[in-house]
DNA sequence: GGCAAAGCTG
């Protein structure tokens, strides 16, 4: 191959973004003939492979085709695998490398330690550390810096400190790694101390502080630091937006985004990370109108060609209850799709109780050549359990390892427990739990307890409670579920007992909130909120509605009184559940023509509210779409799409 | 060819 051909191939490879392009360039290079200097060509192609999305398998196969790959080539593969979803494969490649008597260098250790960090394997990290010492590379600046992060990721802050202390001349990157290390181990004050002491700070140092504080939920600290920053970049802004969004602070996340586009102008806001983060905030809150505006912006800038943006967009529509829009984005607007896009669609349909359609999507995905990963299997099993597709779910579970090479994890087992439990096959569910190959965790038992509370099985519930008391004795949601089981069986003394023990341990439940969008504004209601004019308006309307319903024969179901309230408010708790306030408020404010009322709730809807929603949908001729923690309920003409199965 | 750095799927 002539040198001009070389240059052409190299520049083509640099522009490759997707695997198809890579394969084309590779074929081209092979056609021109690369025999003379195949080693160089091999290196270039390998390097391109680890930077192209989803090309790591291709790169691994490529490595196997070289008769005598050198350390550089092995390092490249180790690096690619370290960032993949199976970082442990880096270590296997390292073993192969040693098998060929190739000596690891500083590059090898930097990538390998990164793999150990991503894999969160302390034992692998310690082993690599000793190998690094053996090769005299443990105090190498890059190796040492990654070692600091590795130990921190594995929870060993003392070892991270030691690794840092032995660096002869730590640079700003090493100092930054130390800051992150402290945050990683939950030591914000120490992170702050290091930040104050470091000889030199760059913008990344500041951004790391923002990320550290927001991840720990110390949003006030983050906000203060952010305002102190003289220089901000896209990372600073998106860290703030994502930080607030991930803690459920929708208004603030949106506020930061608005400020970003207003103060920084068009070039600055067209960043896919801040967009996905702000879309996620809209999705959580059910802020459809804001989401639609974002969709417009995305179309204008052409950012919907970025897969993550498209994914976030379709997820936003799905979670706002506009499944048709989600499908439209999926099939018409996204030219690039990945497994996340498919999984989002499967989950979206599953949340609507449209399990059969989820299965159709799942099969289409497989046919299109995407191998299901563990999370897409969780989604499709979830679809089965929420639609009562017991047989289909079981079959999928049984063949997932054989057909897709995914070993069932505790999450998949949890789906099957849910599958049996929701369907009322409680004994089968219990047997399944006792036969699991791994130790059932609290989530598994809680799923079973949830099934007991749906089907009112006191005996099993009490047994499960014992297990939960061992694993997580202080979980308030378990107590609520248990008290619901007792209440359904009218065992009031047991209800009181659970309630008292909750009081003694001074357990507090997550406060339940519901939000609703009326005339493009999102209103949120919390069961235990202070009185405000909006709340007053909602309460007044709710009383009027309840009076009307009572005259038509409604009687409150008290079995779920504990559902989402603080103990002090149990008096008229059931009347004031946040979803009831939200629906009352929107009936008062919305015109009858705006037929659909969409409510988003952070916890599961209780039985009484579920009944009331049905009655309201009939009495007021509205469609009420309610998204709770686990699914959508579509109330229409007095009945619900979940057919009381949730 | 590295080391520290924000996002989408249960």
XYZ file of C-alpha atoms (C1' of nucleotides) in Angstrom:
656
model
C 0.000 0.000 0.000
C 1.380 3.397 -0.968
C 1.768 6.115 1.609
C -1.000 8.204 0.067
C -3.347 5.241 0.420
C -2.203 4.973 3.995
C -3.070 8.524 4.746
C -6.440 8.160 3.080
C -7.306 5.107 5.142
C -6.146 6.715 8.351
C -8.183 9.838 7.778
C -11.224 7.727 6.830
C -10.817 5.658 9.981
C -10.650 8.762 12.121
C -14.041 9.833 10.837
C -15.687 6.471 11.462
C -18.479 6.763 13.980
C -20.303 3.507 13.462
C -19.344 -0.079 12.969
C -20.691 -0.239 9.406
C -18.369 2.548 8.320
C -15.456 0.900 10.051
C -16.091 -2.370 8.268
C -16.240 -0.565 4.934
C -12.917 1.180 5.454
C -11.383 -2.041 6.673
C -12.528 -3.833 3.533
C -11.140 -1.006 1.432
C -7.770 -1.243 3.150
C -7.699 -4.990 2.568
C -8.507 -4.470 -1.109
C -5.674 -2.005 -1.634
C -3.370 -4.482 -0.009
C -1.850 -4.159 3.406
C 0.615 -7.050 3.356
C 3.715 -4.912 3.243
C 2.967 -3.100 6.458
C 0.114 -5.022 8.014
C 1.344 -4.248 11.510
C 0.838 -0.528 11.080
C -2.535 -0.983 9.377
C -3.581 -3.382 12.113
C -2.757 -0.862 14.801
C -4.697 1.881 13.124
C -7.743 -0.294 12.616
C -7.639 -1.628 16.158
C -7.382 1.830 17.578
C -10.339 2.941 15.504
C -12.322 -0.081 16.656
C -12.179 0.790 20.323
C -13.373 4.329 19.723
C -16.275 3.333 17.464
C -19.504 2.481 19.266
C -20.307 -1.200 19.744
C -17.203 -2.285 17.838
C -15.331 -3.947 20.672
C -16.300 -7.480 19.599
C -15.066 -6.671 16.127
C -11.798 -5.434 17.583
C -11.380 -8.594 19.643
C -11.879 -10.786 16.568
C -9.401 -8.599 14.721
C -6.769 -9.112 17.391
C -7.137 -12.862 17.006
C -6.315 -12.602 13.286
C -2.845 -11.137 13.791
C -0.111 -13.773 13.887
C 2.005 -11.940 16.434
C 0.268 -8.968 18.024
C 2.506 -6.649 20.016
C 1.988 -4.961 23.384
C 0.424 -1.925 21.750
C -2.304 -4.063 20.211
C -3.031 -5.848 23.444
C -3.124 -2.531 25.279
C -5.642 -1.217 22.777
C -7.977 -4.150 23.372
C -7.511 -3.944 27.142
C -8.475 -0.291 26.952
C -11.572 -0.976 24.859
C -12.735 -3.767 27.139
C -12.138 -1.675 30.266
C -14.807 0.739 29.047
C -17.172 -2.007 27.879
C -19.926 -3.549 29.970
C -17.673 -6.500 30.791
C -14.479 -4.883 32.101
C -13.344 -8.201 33.569
C -12.490 -9.279 30.023
C -9.579 -6.809 30.147
C -7.985 -9.053 32.739
C -8.421 -12.101 30.507
C -6.725 -10.252 27.671
C -3.906 -9.329 30.055
C -3.479 -13.046 30.818
C -3.264 -13.781 27.076
C -0.699 -11.041 26.704
C 1.471 -12.536 29.412
C 0.952 -15.954 27.818
C 2.790 -14.598 24.810
C 5.610 -13.334 27.086
C 4.835 -9.725 26.295
C 5.778 -7.372 29.064
C 3.081 -4.963 30.304
C 4.023 -1.268 30.237
C 2.603 1.862 31.854
C -0.210 1.909 29.309
C -1.235 -1.633 30.179
C -1.477 -0.851 33.871
C -3.364 2.397 33.392
C -6.035 0.576 31.365
C -6.081 -2.501 33.556
C -6.540 -0.512 36.746
C -9.337 1.353 35.047
C -10.958 -1.988 34.261
C -10.637 -3.065 37.910
C -12.200 0.236 38.953
C -15.122 -0.191 36.541
C -15.505 -3.777 37.643
C -15.265 -2.676 41.276
C -12.999 -5.589 41.973
C -10.665 -4.841 44.855
C -8.928 -8.216 44.639
C -8.110 -7.655 40.955
C -6.951 -4.136 41.797
C -4.622 -5.322 44.541
C -3.163 -7.984 42.269
C -2.540 -5.455 39.522
C -0.943 -3.153 42.073
C 1.588 -5.840 42.991
C 2.270 -6.558 39.318
C 2.868 -2.844 38.796
C 5.357 -2.830 41.671
C 7.055 -5.831 40.110
C 7.508 -3.913 36.871
C 8.590 -0.780 38.706
C 5.573 1.163 37.484
C 3.530 1.723 40.652
C 4.760 5.296 41.076
C 4.359 6.154 37.402
C 2.205 9.267 37.231
C -0.553 7.854 35.004
C -0.545 4.429 36.626
C -0.583 5.948 40.111
C -3.431 8.303 39.246
C -5.609 5.469 38.001
C -4.638 3.497 41.089
C -6.039 6.305 43.266
C -9.371 6.122 41.408
C -9.403 2.351 41.477
C -8.969 2.136 45.249
C -11.602 4.804 45.765
C -14.083 3.035 43.463
C -13.508 -0.097 45.500
C -14.179 1.798 48.711
C -10.612 1.797 50.093
C -9.903 5.443 50.725
C -6.821 4.660 52.872
C -5.186 2.776 49.987
C -6.145 5.580 47.607
C -4.394 8.069 49.902
C -1.298 5.866 50.006
C -1.207 5.548 46.246
C -1.412 9.311 45.988
C 1.281 9.921 48.616
C 3.823 7.813 46.783
C 3.564 9.883 43.621
C 6.790 11.897 43.404
C 5.251 14.837 41.560
C 1.471 14.703 41.421
C 0.054 16.926 38.689
C -3.360 18.559 38.596
C -4.935 15.377 37.205
C -3.650 13.354 40.151
C -4.945 15.955 42.590
C -8.302 15.869 40.825
C -8.378 12.105 41.147
C -7.885 12.535 44.891
C -10.805 14.966 45.117
C -13.063 12.478 43.351
C -11.727 9.688 45.533
C -12.952 11.409 48.696
C -16.388 12.065 47.198
C -16.521 8.499 46.019
C -16.058 7.313 49.604
C -18.591 9.779 50.937
C -16.020 12.120 52.481
C -17.118 15.485 51.140
C -15.276 17.542 53.802
C -11.966 15.913 52.879
C -12.655 16.473 49.199
C -13.195 20.125 49.978
C -9.972 20.242 51.985
C -7.940 18.776 49.118
C -9.630 21.141 46.709
C -8.610 24.090 48.886
C -5.048 22.823 49.286
C -4.184 21.795 45.756
C -1.340 23.785 44.235
C -3.190 24.248 40.959
C -6.831 24.006 39.968
C -8.284 23.701 36.506
C -11.873 23.842 35.318
C -12.156 20.078 35.722
C -11.304 20.452 39.415
C -14.303 22.729 39.822
C -16.532 20.472 37.780
C -15.506 17.509 39.884
C -16.557 19.387 43.001
C -19.956 20.080 41.411
C -20.347 16.439 40.436
C -19.280 15.262 43.887
C -21.722 17.476 45.735
C -24.658 16.767 43.423
C -24.108 13.016 43.594
C -24.198 13.190 47.380
C -27.387 15.216 47.204
C -25.740 18.318 48.635
C -27.365 20.500 46.046
C -27.042 23.706 48.047
C -23.263 23.336 48.215
C -23.138 22.640 44.494
C -25.229 25.672 43.737
C -22.969 27.918 45.839
C -19.823 26.614 44.217
C -21.376 26.999 40.774
C -22.112 30.654 41.425
C -18.516 31.197 42.563
C -17.120 29.853 39.293
C -15.719 32.508 37.007
C -15.381 30.128 34.124
C -17.976 27.512 33.234
C -18.158 25.037 30.400
C -20.743 22.592 29.099
C -19.740 20.047 31.700
C -20.368 22.532 34.528
C -23.851 23.295 33.259
C -24.852 19.754 32.488
C -23.541 18.576 35.842
C -25.898 20.995 37.548
C -28.861 20.117 35.346
C -28.275 16.383 35.738
C -27.600 16.766 39.462
C -30.904 18.455 40.124
C -32.792 16.187 37.722
C -31.459 13.019 39.312
C -32.687 14.145 42.721
C -36.145 14.865 41.405
C -35.813 18.665 41.442
C -37.565 19.256 38.184
C -38.073 23.010 38.506
C -34.428 23.680 39.290
C -33.145 21.411 36.522
C -35.374 23.158 34.021
C -34.366 26.516 35.494
C -30.669 25.819 34.961
C -31.387 24.714 31.420
C -33.345 27.868 30.657
C -30.591 30.012 32.086
C -28.044 28.110 30.053
C -29.749 28.755 26.745
C -30.520 32.351 27.603
C -27.091 33.363 28.829
C -24.839 31.216 26.698
C -26.538 31.341 23.338
C -27.162 28.832 20.639
C -23.779 27.181 20.408
C -23.597 26.533 24.084
C -26.864 24.860 24.758
C -26.678 22.426 21.893
C -25.147 19.838 24.124
C -26.557 16.344 24.191
C -25.823 15.738 27.863
C -27.715 18.721 29.224
C -30.573 17.905 26.861
C -30.865 14.302 27.960
C -30.702 15.396 31.586
C -33.418 18.015 31.233
C -35.593 15.590 29.256
C -35.197 13.122 32.075
C -36.438 15.797 34.502
C -39.514 16.326 32.308
C -40.053 12.581 32.107
C -39.959 12.212 35.883
C -42.383 15.037 36.475
C -44.679 14.358 33.536
C -43.956 17.823 32.146
C -45.293 17.204 28.664
C -45.469 20.832 27.520
C -41.840 21.561 28.415
C -40.867 18.275 26.799
C -42.583 19.261 23.565
C -40.691 22.564 23.455
C -37.437 20.654 23.901
C -38.450 18.357 21.067
C -38.794 21.417 18.830
C -35.332 22.646 19.798
C -33.856 19.227 19.160
C -35.397 19.011 15.692
C -34.092 22.449 14.794
C -30.544 21.626 15.767
C -30.505 18.146 14.306
C -29.413 16.729 17.634
C -31.924 13.919 17.298
C -29.262 12.121 15.295
C -27.543 11.497 18.625
C -28.918 8.235 19.929
C -29.013 9.228 23.603
C -31.021 12.356 22.777
C -33.553 10.373 20.764
C -33.767 7.835 23.561
C -34.356 10.508 26.189
C -36.998 12.090 23.971
C -38.953 8.912 23.426
C -38.689 8.080 27.110
C -40.057 11.526 27.985
C -43.102 11.026 25.750
C -43.659 7.529 27.079
C -43.522 8.637 30.701
C -45.841 11.556 30.005
C -48.356 9.014 28.730
C -48.014 9.908 25.045
C -47.054 6.518 23.785
C -48.015 7.314 20.192
C -45.513 10.181 20.200
C -42.880 7.876 21.663
C -43.497 5.404 18.849
C -43.342 8.189 16.309
C -39.950 9.335 17.594
C -38.765 5.749 17.574
C -39.857 4.829 14.089
C -39.740 8.115 12.180
C -37.289 10.459 13.803
C -34.450 8.332 15.054
C -32.103 7.365 12.270
C -29.780 5.818 14.815
C -31.179 3.343 17.318
C -29.487 1.146 19.840
C -30.522 -1.379 22.445
C -31.527 1.430 24.808
C -34.050 2.705 22.242
C -35.629 -0.732 21.899
C -35.624 -1.329 25.635
C -37.280 2.041 26.207
C -40.090 1.109 23.821
C -40.516 -2.307 25.430
C -40.680 -0.674 28.865
C -43.016 2.062 27.653
C -45.573 -0.439 26.386
C -45.120 -2.552 29.489
C -45.953 0.432 31.718
C -49.238 0.774 29.833
C -50.088 -2.859 30.450
C -49.639 -3.595 26.744
C -47.525 -6.658 27.320
C -48.286 -8.386 24.024
C -47.017 -5.376 22.114
C -43.887 -5.307 24.267
C -43.238 -8.871 23.203
C -43.682 -7.898 19.556
C -41.045 -5.175 19.966
C -38.752 -7.546 21.765
C -38.991 -10.099 18.955
C -38.463 -7.421 16.328
C -35.365 -6.274 18.166
C -33.948 -9.789 18.176
C -34.770 -10.177 14.480
C -33.016 -6.908 13.680
C -29.832 -8.503 14.973
C -29.547 -6.927 18.420
C -28.701 -9.443 21.092
C -30.790 -8.762 24.211
C -28.770 -7.712 27.241
C -29.772 -8.238 30.837
C -31.711 -5.000 31.143
C -33.842 -5.540 28.039
C -34.713 -8.952 29.448
C -35.714 -7.323 32.718
C -37.969 -4.991 30.727
C -39.680 -7.745 28.778
C -40.150 -9.910 31.894
C -41.594 -6.869 33.626
C -43.968 -6.509 30.650
C -45.123 -10.085 31.132
C -45.663 -9.722 34.868
C -47.663 -6.521 34.477
C -49.938 -8.007 31.817
C -50.484 -11.391 33.409
C -48.542 -13.204 30.666
C -47.353 -15.893 33.055
C -46.580 -18.558 30.501
C -44.707 -16.298 28.095
C -42.703 -14.822 30.941
C -41.680 -18.220 32.281
C -40.642 -19.421 28.857
C -38.499 -16.352 28.272
C -36.869 -16.728 31.642
C -36.082 -20.366 31.010
C -34.437 -19.833 27.658
C -32.623 -16.535 28.241
C -29.342 -18.187 29.038
C -29.445 -20.611 26.132
C -30.862 -18.274 23.502
C -29.232 -15.004 24.463
C -26.307 -15.998 26.631
C -27.503 -13.911 29.553
C -27.253 -15.580 32.913
C -30.340 -14.762 35.013
C -29.427 -12.306 37.758
C -31.312 -11.562 40.942
C -33.299 -8.918 39.043
C -34.625 -11.503 36.591
C -35.547 -13.798 39.445
C -37.363 -10.838 40.990
C -39.423 -10.414 37.811
C -40.504 -14.036 37.921
C -41.476 -13.736 41.591
C -43.543 -10.728 40.573
C -44.966 -12.652 37.611
C -46.304 -15.403 39.862
C -47.152 -13.069 42.727
C -49.291 -10.621 40.787
C -51.127 -13.483 39.116
C -52.069 -14.740 42.589
C -49.895 -17.857 42.359
C -48.418 -17.116 45.764
C -47.305 -20.633 46.580
C -45.510 -20.940 43.277
C -43.867 -17.586 43.922
C -42.723 -18.676 47.366
C -41.380 -22.007 46.092
C -39.531 -20.171 43.368
C -37.879 -17.905 45.944
C -36.752 -20.847 48.061
C -35.225 -22.535 45.016
C -33.232 -19.564 43.739
C -29.535 -20.307 43.232
C -28.559 -17.077 44.974
C -29.602 -15.722 48.353
C -32.852 -13.775 47.936
C -32.332 -10.109 48.745
C -34.744 -7.720 50.421
C -36.222 -6.681 47.063
C -37.245 -10.269 46.309
C -38.992 -10.633 49.669
C -40.573 -7.217 49.285
C -41.966 -8.252 45.887
C -43.517 -11.271 47.560
C -44.890 -9.091 50.348
C -46.400 -6.831 47.711
C -48.128 -9.848 46.169
C -49.474 -10.782 49.612
C -50.895 -7.299 49.990
C -52.621 -7.484 46.591
C -54.114 -10.889 47.336
C -54.566 -10.540 51.100
C -52.497 -13.491 52.276
C -51.772 -12.858 55.965
C -49.994 -16.103 56.715
C -47.376 -15.816 53.988
C -46.974 -12.106 54.660
C -46.007 -12.792 58.261
C -43.384 -15.322 57.182
C -41.957 -12.895 54.656
C -41.881 -10.167 57.255
C -39.516 -12.272 59.373
C -37.125 -12.580 56.457
C -37.278 -8.851 55.805
C -36.740 -8.068 59.484
C -33.416 -9.900 59.219
C -32.297 -8.221 56.020
C -33.579 -4.667 56.286
C -35.330 -4.166 59.614
C -35.959 -0.472 59.208
C -37.744 -0.209 55.896
C -40.943 1.759 56.264
C -42.487 0.584 52.987
C -42.421 -3.004 54.261
C -44.348 -1.973 57.352
C -46.870 -0.154 55.203
C -47.348 -3.231 53.017
C -47.733 -5.439 56.066
C -50.251 -3.148 57.686
C -52.185 -3.154 54.422
C -52.323 -6.938 54.484
C -53.689 -6.840 58.043
C -56.146 -4.113 57.179
C -57.482 -6.084 54.229
C -58.096 -8.995 56.581
C -59.695 -6.574 59.072
C -57.116 -7.451 61.728
C -57.151 -4.025 63.269
C -55.115 -4.881 66.357
C -52.267 -6.054 64.112
C -52.547 -2.896 62.081
C -52.160 -0.891 65.264
C -49.206 -3.006 66.335
C -47.317 -2.377 63.109
C -48.147 1.271 63.300
C -46.885 1.532 66.878
C -43.621 -0.202 66.066
C -43.156 2.245 63.215
C -43.698 5.077 65.672
C -41.268 3.623 68.173
C -38.541 3.346 65.582
C -39.614 6.783 64.366
C -39.677 5.550 60.797
C -40.690 8.032 58.210
C -42.119 7.168 54.870
C -41.046 8.809 51.663
C -43.482 11.639 51.268
C -45.842 10.887 48.426
C -46.297 13.522 45.756
C -48.397 13.842 42.643
C -48.044 16.340 39.879
C -50.339 17.438 37.109
C -49.920 19.794 34.171
C -52.699 22.339 33.773
C -52.505 24.976 31.047
C -48.789 24.301 30.500
C -47.894 24.698 34.188
C -46.850 21.779 36.375
C -48.461 21.723 39.833
C -47.217 19.382 42.528
C -49.098 18.168 45.571
C -47.648 16.510 48.651
C -49.891 14.773 51.184
C -48.355 16.606 54.123
C -47.866 20.010 52.511
C -48.566 23.295 54.200
C -51.626 25.173 53.097
C -51.256 27.297 50.003
C -53.791 28.920 47.753
C -53.411 26.165 45.164
C -53.760 23.504 47.823
C -56.776 25.230 49.308
C -58.391 25.367 45.895
C -57.695 21.652 45.408
C -59.109 20.691 48.805
C -62.245 22.692 48.234
C -62.849 21.109 44.842
C -62.057 17.666 46.227
C -64.671 18.028 48.962
C -67.245 18.951 46.365
C -66.291 15.940 44.240
C -66.358 13.523 47.151
C -69.783 14.761 48.185
C -71.064 14.074 44.694
C -69.489 10.612 44.659
C -70.863 9.776 48.083
C -74.324 10.688 46.971
C -73.846 8.201 44.179
C -72.977 5.479 46.659
C -69.184 5.624 47.145
C -67.764 4.440 50.480
C -64.086 5.023 51.297
C -61.845 1.962 51.594
C -59.762 2.446 54.671
C -57.405 -0.456 54.144
C -54.705 1.713 52.675
C -54.813 4.586 55.091
C -51.111 4.314 55.749
C -50.219 4.417 52.120
C -48.346 7.642 51.677
C -48.800 9.769 54.734
C -46.984 10.755 57.831
C -48.366 9.342 61.011
C -49.730 12.637 62.351
C -51.981 13.106 59.412
C -53.734 9.774 59.422
C -57.002 11.409 60.529
C -58.253 12.542 57.186
C -55.363 11.007 55.342
C -57.256 9.034 52.819
C -59.192 12.082 51.742
C -56.022 14.050 51.182
C -53.891 11.640 49.165
C -51.878 13.706 46.752
C -53.317 12.082 43.624
C -56.835 13.005 44.745
C -55.787 16.621 45.230
C -54.152 16.672 41.816
C -57.204 15.303 40.038
C -59.563 17.638 41.905
C -57.408 20.636 41.101
C -57.300 19.850 37.415
C -61.040 19.199 37.207
C -61.550 22.616 38.743
C -59.133 24.336 36.390
C -59.344 22.484 33.101
C -62.034 22.857 30.503
C -64.228 19.843 29.771
C -62.840 19.808 26.234
C -59.375 19.063 27.648
C -60.601 15.586 28.230
C -57.405 13.888 29.352
C -55.981 14.576 32.794
C -52.464 13.213 33.225
C -51.189 12.726 36.753
C -47.770 11.500 37.826
C -47.245 10.008 41.262
C -43.958 8.936 42.843
C -45.417 6.046 44.890
C -47.942 3.381 44.046
C -51.571 4.394 43.912
C -53.702 3.030 46.748
C -56.853 1.023 46.305
C -59.164 3.759 47.490
C -57.691 6.354 45.158
C -57.919 3.819 42.363
C -61.646 3.412 43.022
C -62.184 7.148 43.281
C -60.396 7.735 39.953
C -62.714 5.275 38.260
C -65.783 6.974 39.698
C -64.550 10.438 38.771
C -63.831 9.359 35.209
C -67.482 8.374 34.910
C -69.144 11.126 36.925
C -67.170 13.898 35.211
C -66.726 12.242 31.823
C -62.931 12.566 31.810
C -60.085 10.317 30.874
C -57.591 10.154 33.705
C -54.127 8.891 32.949
C -52.245 8.165 36.139
C -48.639 7.061 36.184
C -47.619 5.597 39.506
C -44.336 4.088 40.552
C -44.943 0.890 38.655
C -47.244 1.581 35.700
C -49.896 3.657 33.948
C -53.558 3.495 34.862
C -55.964 4.677 32.191
C -59.330 5.512 33.763
C -62.270 5.842 31.419
C -66.027 5.547 31.868
C -65.709 4.058 35.318
C -63.038 1.423 34.735
C -59.264 1.189 34.545
C -57.000 -0.210 31.857
C -55.165 -2.273 34.470
C -58.354 -4.246 35.095
C -57.561 -3.887 38.801
C -54.428 -5.923 38.224
C -51.352 -4.083 39.440
C -2.339 5.288 21.963
C -2.975 7.230 28.180
C -4.370 9.193 33.990
C -9.283 13.109 36.530
C -14.764 14.851 33.839
C -21.971 15.528 32.821
C -26.604 12.010 29.918
C -30.794 7.880 27.817
C -33.210 1.752 29.001
C -35.728 -1.921 34.966
